[in-house]
Amino acid sequence: MKRIIIITGASSGMGAEFARQIYADKSTKNHEMWLIAREADKLTEFAATLTGKNVTVRTFAMDLCGAAGAERVREILDKESKRGKFVVDMLINNAGFGTYGPFIETDPTREMMMVDLNCTALTGICGFALPHMQRGSRIINVASLAAFLPLGNFAVYAATKAYVLSFSIALAAELKEHGISVCALCPGSVSTNFANVASNGKRREVLHGCDPCRVVAHCLKKSARGAKIALWRPKWKITAFMSRFVGRYIGARFTYLFNKRPH
Ligand SMILES: NC(=O)c1ccc[n+]([C@@H]2O[C@H](COP(=O)([O-])OP(=O)(O)OC[C@H]3O[C@@H](n4cnc5c(N)ncnc54)[C@H](OP(=O)(O)O)[C@@H]3O)[C@@H](O)[C@H]2O)c1
């Protein structure tokens, strides 16, 4: 039976790193990898770098935003069903973005798009892929360290990632008997194009970002062992733990006052 691995936001940053590492893994053989993002050229160029194995890499250039985005994934799954039996071995819901700045100064349309991509599409894609999963299948949902506390100057983003974390853990609990694991990746700063997008080009690099290779490698290892949350750096683990003792309002007010973000 055909075995499929789906990675969203696979054209850059952590998504591309997931694709590289999963492609290179010795357990990935005779699989089909589906890489999804909006920019067709970037996606094709990246896919062309994945060579040398009996793994078919297919690219799907599509906007995943909202219910319509999730429906597009349903359509390709339905089309595949008509061709024959297959199983989704792994789903990595990684596509997402943030916006920096106080909510009142940001574009509400962009904030709604963020909820549509980070929450609505991720939920729908999980729902549409699950009927094609079986015992041993894995879901990785990319949340963030921002999921643990409301953040000023990052209000909607932190709220979307709190949703991803909460949803992923509840889903892991519900799928335990089905033998399907769900892991929420909760990284702090990682060197990708994230800050450039979130700041509208005003901050090119993620401040103090760490190497996406190591974050992704750790996440894949943890998810293979059935972990519900992947937090790589000790500093991130401490932050996530300590956030339980910080008042939600205090956390938001403190970050609003002292963690300004260019926007
Ligand atoms: N970098 C960090 O510090 C950090 C920390 C915590 C969590 N995260 C999370 O990590 C995930 C990956 O982000 P990244 O840091 O790797 O950023 P990135 O380099 O900007 O990558 C984002 C990816 O998502 C795709 N994407 C964006 N909007 C899309 C849409 N509407 N439909 C389909 N694909 C879309 C992008 O490709 P196209 O533009 O071609 O569509 C790109 O492949 C996100 O969920 C982000 O929230 C990042």
Coordinates of C-alpha atoms and ligand atoms in Angstrom, one line a residue:
M1 CA 0.0 0.0 0.0
K2 CA 1.2 3.5 -0.8
R3 CA 2.5 5.4 2.2
I4 CA 2.3 9.2 2.3
I5 CA 4.0 11.9 4.3
I6 CA 2.4 15.3 4.2
I7 CA 4.3 18.5 5.1
T8 CA 2.8 21.9 5.0
G9 CA 4.8 25.1 4.7
A10 CA 7.6 22.9 3.2
S11 CA 9.2 25.5 1.0
S12 CA 11.3 27.2 3.7
G13 CA 12.4 27.3 7.3
M14 CA 11.4 24.4 9.6
G15 CA 9.0 22.9 7.0
A16 CA 11.9 22.5 4.5
E17 CA 14.1 21.1 7.3
F18 CA 11.4 18.5 8.2
A19 CA 11.3 17.5 4.5
R20 CA 15.1 17.2 4.3
Q21 CA 15.4 15.1 7.5
I22 CA 12.5 12.8 6.8
Y23 CA 13.6 12.3 3.2
A24 CA 17.1 11.3 4.5
D25 CA 15.8 9.0 7.2
K26 CA 16.5 5.4 6.6
S27 CA 12.9 4.4 7.5
T28 CA 11.7 6.6 4.6
K29 CA 11.6 4.3 1.7
N30 CA 9.1 3.7 -1.1
H31 CA 7.1 6.6 0.4
E32 CA 5.5 9.5 -1.3
M33 CA 6.2 12.9 0.2
W34 CA 3.7 15.7 -0.4
L35 CA 5.2 19.1 0.1
I36 CA 2.7 22.0 0.3
A37 CA 3.2 25.8 0.2
R38 CA 2.0 28.8 -1.9
E39 CA 5.0 29.6 -4.0
A40 CA 5.3 27.0 -6.8
D41 CA 8.8 27.9 -8.0
K42 CA 10.3 27.9 -4.5
L43 CA 8.6 24.6 -3.8
T44 CA 9.7 22.9 -7.0
E45 CA 13.3 24.2 -6.6
F46 CA 13.5 22.8 -3.1
A47 CA 11.9 19.5 -4.1
A48 CA 14.6 19.1 -6.8
T49 CA 17.2 19.0 -4.1
L50 CA 15.7 15.8 -2.6
T51 CA 17.2 13.1 -4.7
G52 CA 18.9 9.8 -4.6
K53 CA 16.2 7.7 -3.0
N54 CA 13.2 5.7 -4.1
V55 CA 10.9 8.3 -2.6
T56 CA 8.5 10.2 -4.8
V57 CA 8.3 13.9 -3.9
R58 CA 5.2 15.7 -5.1
T59 CA 4.6 19.4 -4.7
F60 CA 1.3 21.2 -4.3
A61 CA 1.3 24.9 -4.7
M62 CA -1.7 26.1 -2.8
D63 CA -2.9 28.6 -0.2
L64 CA -3.9 26.7 2.9
C65 CA -5.6 29.6 4.6
G66 CA -8.9 28.8 6.3
A67 CA -11.6 26.2 5.6
A68 CA -11.0 26.7 1.9
G69 CA -7.3 25.8 2.3
A70 CA -8.1 22.6 4.3
E71 CA -10.7 21.7 1.6
R72 CA -7.9 21.8 -1.0
V73 CA -6.0 19.2 1.0
R74 CA -9.2 17.1 1.3
E75 CA -9.6 17.3 -2.5
I76 CA -6.1 15.9 -3.1
L77 CA -6.7 13.2 -0.6
D78 CA -10.0 12.3 -2.3
K79 CA -8.3 12.2 -5.7
E80 CA -5.6 9.9 -4.3
S81 CA -8.3 7.6 -2.8
K82 CA -9.8 7.1 -6.3
R83 CA -6.3 5.9 -7.5
G84 CA -6.1 3.1 -4.8
K85 CA -5.4 2.4 -1.2
F86 CA -3.0 4.5 0.7
V87 CA -2.1 5.4 4.3
V88 CA -0.9 8.8 5.7
D89 CA 2.1 7.8 7.7
M90 CA 2.9 11.3 8.9
L91 CA 1.3 14.7 8.8
I92 CA 3.3 17.7 9.7
N93 CA 1.1 20.8 10.1
N94 CA 3.9 23.4 9.9
A95 CA 2.6 26.3 7.7
G96 CA 2.0 29.3 9.8
F97 CA 3.0 32.9 10.3
G98 CA 2.9 35.7 12.9
T99 CA 2.5 39.5 13.1
Y100 CA 4.5 41.7 15.3
G101 CA 3.1 44.8 17.1
P102 CA 0.3 45.9 19.4
F103 CA -3.0 44.6 18.1
I104 CA -4.5 48.1 17.6
E105 CA -1.7 49.0 15.2
T106 CA -1.9 45.8 13.1
D107 CA -4.0 45.0 10.1
P108 CA -7.2 43.1 11.3
T109 CA -7.4 41.3 7.9
R110 CA -3.9 39.9 8.3
E111 CA -4.7 38.9 11.9
M112 CA -7.8 37.0 10.7
M113 CA -5.7 35.3 8.0
M114 CA -3.3 34.2 10.7
V115 CA -6.1 32.6 12.7
D116 CA -7.4 31.0 9.4
L117 CA -4.0 29.4 8.7
N118 CA -2.5 28.7 12.1
C119 CA -5.8 27.3 13.6
T120 CA -8.6 26.7 11.1
A121 CA -6.5 25.1 8.3
L122 CA -4.5 23.0 10.8
T123 CA -7.7 21.7 12.4
G124 CA -9.3 20.9 9.1
I125 CA -6.2 19.2 7.7
C126 CA -6.0 16.9 10.8
G127 CA -9.7 16.1 10.4
F128 CA -9.4 15.2 6.7
A129 CA -6.1 13.3 7.0
L130 CA -7.2 11.2 10.1
P131 CA -9.5 8.8 8.2
H132 CA -6.4 7.8 6.1
M133 CA -4.2 7.2 9.1
Q134 CA -3.7 3.9 11.0
R135 CA -1.9 2.5 14.0
G136 CA 1.7 3.9 14.0
S137 CA 0.8 7.1 12.0
R138 CA 2.1 10.4 13.5
I139 CA 0.9 14.0 13.5
I140 CA 3.2 16.9 14.3
N141 CA 1.5 20.2 14.8
V142 CA 3.9 23.2 15.0
A143 CA 2.9 25.4 17.9
S144 CA 5.4 27.7 19.6
L145 CA 6.9 28.6 23.0
A146 CA 4.4 31.5 22.6
A147 CA 1.6 29.0 23.3
F148 CA 2.3 29.0 27.0
L149 CA 1.5 32.6 27.9
P150 CA -0.5 35.5 26.4
L151 CA 2.0 37.9 24.9
G152 CA 1.8 41.6 24.3
N153 CA 2.9 42.8 20.8
F154 CA 2.2 39.2 19.7
A155 CA -1.3 38.8 20.9
V156 CA -3.1 37.0 18.1
Y157 CA -0.1 34.8 17.3
A158 CA 0.4 33.6 20.9
A159 CA -3.4 32.9 21.1
T160 CA -3.3 30.9 17.8
K161 CA -0.4 28.8 19.2
A162 CA -2.2 28.3 22.5
Y163 CA -5.0 26.8 20.4
V164 CA -2.6 24.5 18.6
L165 CA -1.0 23.3 21.8
S166 CA -4.4 22.7 23.5
F167 CA -5.9 21.0 20.5
S168 CA -2.9 18.8 19.9
I169 CA -2.8 17.5 23.4
A170 CA -6.5 16.8 23.5
L171 CA -6.2 15.0 20.1
A172 CA -3.3 12.9 21.5
A173 CA -5.5 11.8 24.4
E174 CA -8.3 10.9 22.1
L175 CA -6.1 9.0 19.6
K176 CA -4.2 6.9 22.2
E177 CA -6.3 3.8 21.6
H178 CA -6.0 4.2 17.9
G179 CA -2.2 4.1 18.1
I180 CA -1.8 7.5 16.4
S181 CA 0.6 9.9 18.1
V182 CA 0.2 13.7 18.1
C183 CA 3.1 15.9 19.1
A184 CA 3.1 19.7 19.4
L185 CA 6.4 21.3 18.5
C186 CA 6.9 24.4 20.7
P187 CA 10.1 26.1 19.7
G188 CA 11.4 29.5 20.9
S189 CA 13.4 31.6 18.4
V190 CA 14.5 29.7 15.3
S191 CA 16.4 31.1 12.4
T192 CA 13.9 31.1 9.5
N193 CA 12.0 33.7 7.4
F194 CA 9.5 34.1 10.3
A195 CA 10.6 37.5 11.6
N196 CA 10.9 38.9 8.1
V197 CA 7.2 38.0 7.5
A198 CA 6.0 39.0 11.0
S199 CA 7.7 42.4 10.8
N200 CA 6.8 43.2 7.2
G201 CA 10.5 43.2 6.4
K202 CA 11.6 45.4 9.3
R203 CA 13.4 42.6 11.0
R204 CA 15.1 40.3 8.6
E205 CA 16.4 37.7 11.1
V206 CA 14.8 36.0 14.1
L207 CA 16.6 37.5 17.1
H208 CA 18.8 34.9 18.9
G209 CA 17.4 32.3 16.5
C210 CA 18.8 28.8 16.8
D211 CA 19.5 26.2 14.1
P212 CA 16.3 24.7 12.6
C213 CA 18.1 21.4 11.9
R214 CA 18.5 20.8 15.6
V215 CA 15.0 21.8 16.5
V216 CA 13.5 19.5 13.8
A217 CA 15.8 16.6 14.6
H218 CA 14.8 16.7 18.3
C219 CA 11.1 17.0 17.4
L220 CA 11.3 14.0 15.1
K221 CA 13.0 11.9 17.8
K222 CA 10.5 12.9 20.4
S223 CA 7.5 12.3 18.2
A224 CA 8.8 8.9 17.3
R225 CA 8.9 8.1 21.0
G226 CA 5.3 9.2 21.5
A227 CA 6.0 12.6 23.2
K228 CA 3.1 15.0 23.3
I229 CA 5.3 18.1 23.4
A230 CA 8.7 18.8 21.8
L231 CA 10.7 21.5 23.6
W232 CA 14.4 21.3 22.5
R233 CA 16.4 23.8 24.5
P234 CA 16.6 23.7 28.3
K235 CA 15.8 27.4 28.3
W236 CA 12.6 26.7 26.5
K237 CA 11.7 23.9 28.9
I238 CA 12.2 26.3 31.9
T239 CA 10.2 29.1 30.2
A240 CA 7.3 26.7 29.5
F241 CA 7.4 25.4 33.1
M242 CA 7.7 28.8 34.8
S243 CA 4.9 30.2 32.7
R244 CA 2.5 28.3 35.0
F245 CA 3.5 30.6 37.8
V246 CA 3.3 33.9 36.0
G247 CA -0.1 35.6 35.9
R248 CA -1.5 35.6 32.4
Y249 CA -2.2 39.4 32.6
I250 CA 1.2 40.1 34.1
G251 CA 2.9 38.1 31.3
A252 CA 1.0 40.0 28.6
R253 CA 1.6 43.4 30.2
F254 CA 5.3 42.8 30.8
T255 CA 5.9 41.7 27.2
Y256 CA 3.8 44.6 25.9
L257 CA 6.0 47.0 27.8
F258 CA 9.4 45.4 27.5
N259 CA 9.4 43.3 24.4
K260 CA 8.7 45.7 21.5
R261 CA 8.6 44.2 18.1
P262 CA 9.1 46.1 14.8
H263 CA 6.0 46.1 12.6
Ligands
LIG1 N1 10.9 30.7 13.4 C1 10.5 30.8 14.7 O1 11.2 31.4 15.5 C2 9.3 30.0 15.1 C3 9.1 29.8 16.5 C4 8.0 29.1 16.9 C5 7.1 28.6 16.0 N2 7.3 28.8 14.7 C6 6.3 28.3 13.7 O2 7.0 27.4 12.8 C7 6.2 27.3 11.6 C8 7.1 27.4 10.4 O3 7.5 28.7 10.3 P1 9.1 29.1 10.0 O4 9.6 29.7 11.2 O5 9.7 28.0 9.3 O6 8.8 30.3 8.9 P2 9.0 30.5 7.3 O7 10.4 30.2 7.0 O8 8.4 31.8 7.0 O9 8.1 29.3 6.7 C9 6.7 29.3 6.6 C10 6.3 28.3 5.6 O10 4.8 28.3 5.5 C11 4.4 28.6 4.2 N3 3.1 29.3 4.2 C12 2.9 30.5 4.7 N4 1.6 30.9 4.5 C13 1.0 29.9 3.8 C14 -0.3 29.7 3.3 N5 -1.2 30.6 3.4 N6 -0.5 28.5 2.7 C15 0.4 27.6 2.5 N7 1.7 27.7 3.0 C16 2.0 28.8 3.6 C17 5.5 29.3 3.5 O11 5.6 29.2 2.1 P3 4.9 30.2 1.1 O12 5.2 31.6 1.6 O13 5.4 29.8 -0.2 O14 3.4 29.8 1.2 C18 6.7 28.6 4.2 O15 7.0 27.4 3.5 C19 5.1 28.3 11.7 O16 3.9 27.6 12.1 C20 5.6 29.2 12.8 O17 4.5 29.8 13.5 C21 8.4 29.5 14.2

